[in-house]
């Protein structure tokens, strides 16, 4: 039972253990008993306790709490899913920051307007095509990085980007990785909430904090 093996949090390589069919009979019997006990203890998702834990979410990756109600982990490679989650999470964190800062300050050569309206305005001015161009350019590097991940040359989302030298040791690096994935998930939810809140209330984030208007 690899679910309870602490070594699985240290790398993907531990997934390539010999199949139980090649183990001696005594070892097979003991392993089966231990596996059964561990499955009974941790058979349910930590994130959604009333749902079964997805079999592929075994705690290999930091931040894995067994949340996959739609079963994507049974269809796609976990390395691809983690790469996508980190990429979208990083963009979302930048978007949240930009969304709030734009309420407080706008460059003099740009018109002052709500962030959602600014998006529509600049798309009409031709900004949309520029965004698509530069995002496509960035994606080229992302595709190369993804292939390296699938070849086992790098961890998902790892671009060795640490200009401030924050990850001084392995323990600190693990702590920052957990913080990043948590903030990424929160930011993806937050930016969606910011946009839909404006569509419904016509109030920006900080404006609604100071002058809340109920929908009722």
PDB file of C-alpha atoms in Angstrom, residues 9-11 62 155 158 166-178:
ATOM      1  CA  UNK A   9       6.297  12.539  -0.886  1.00  0.00           C
ATOM      2  CA  UNK A  10       9.942  12.729  -1.988  1.00  0.00           C
ATOM      3  CA  UNK A  11       9.669  11.862  -5.631  1.00  0.00           C
ATOM      4  CA  UNK A  62       2.733  18.823  -2.053  1.00  0.00           C
ATOM      5  CA  UNK A 155       9.524  18.781 -11.402  1.00  0.00           C
ATOM      6  CA  UNK A 158       9.879  24.204 -11.514  1.00  0.00           C
ATOM      7  CA  UNK A 166      14.402  32.368  -0.446  1.00  0.00           C
ATOM      8  CA  UNK A 167      14.701  28.573  -0.643  1.00  0.00           C
ATOM      9  CA  UNK A 168      17.855  28.244   1.432  1.00  0.00           C
ATOM     10  CA  UNK A 169      17.353  24.576   2.263  1.00  0.00           C
ATOM     11  CA  UNK A 170      15.068  21.686   1.392  1.00  0.00           C
ATOM     12  CA  UNK A 171      12.709  22.263   4.334  1.00  0.00           C
ATOM     13  CA  UNK A 172      12.254  25.927   3.411  1.00  0.00           C
ATOM     14  CA  UNK A 173      11.711  25.001  -0.237  1.00  0.00           C
ATOM     15  CA  UNK A 174       8.990  22.514   0.710  1.00  0.00           C
ATOM     16  CA  UNK A 175       7.276  25.152   2.866  1.00  0.00           C
ATOM     17  CA  UNK A 176       7.267  27.683   0.022  1.00  0.00           C
ATOM     18  CA  UNK A 177       5.980  25.083  -2.432  1.00  0.00           C
ATOM     19  CA  UNK A 178       3.035  24.356  -0.150  1.00  0.00           C
TER      20      UNK A 178
END
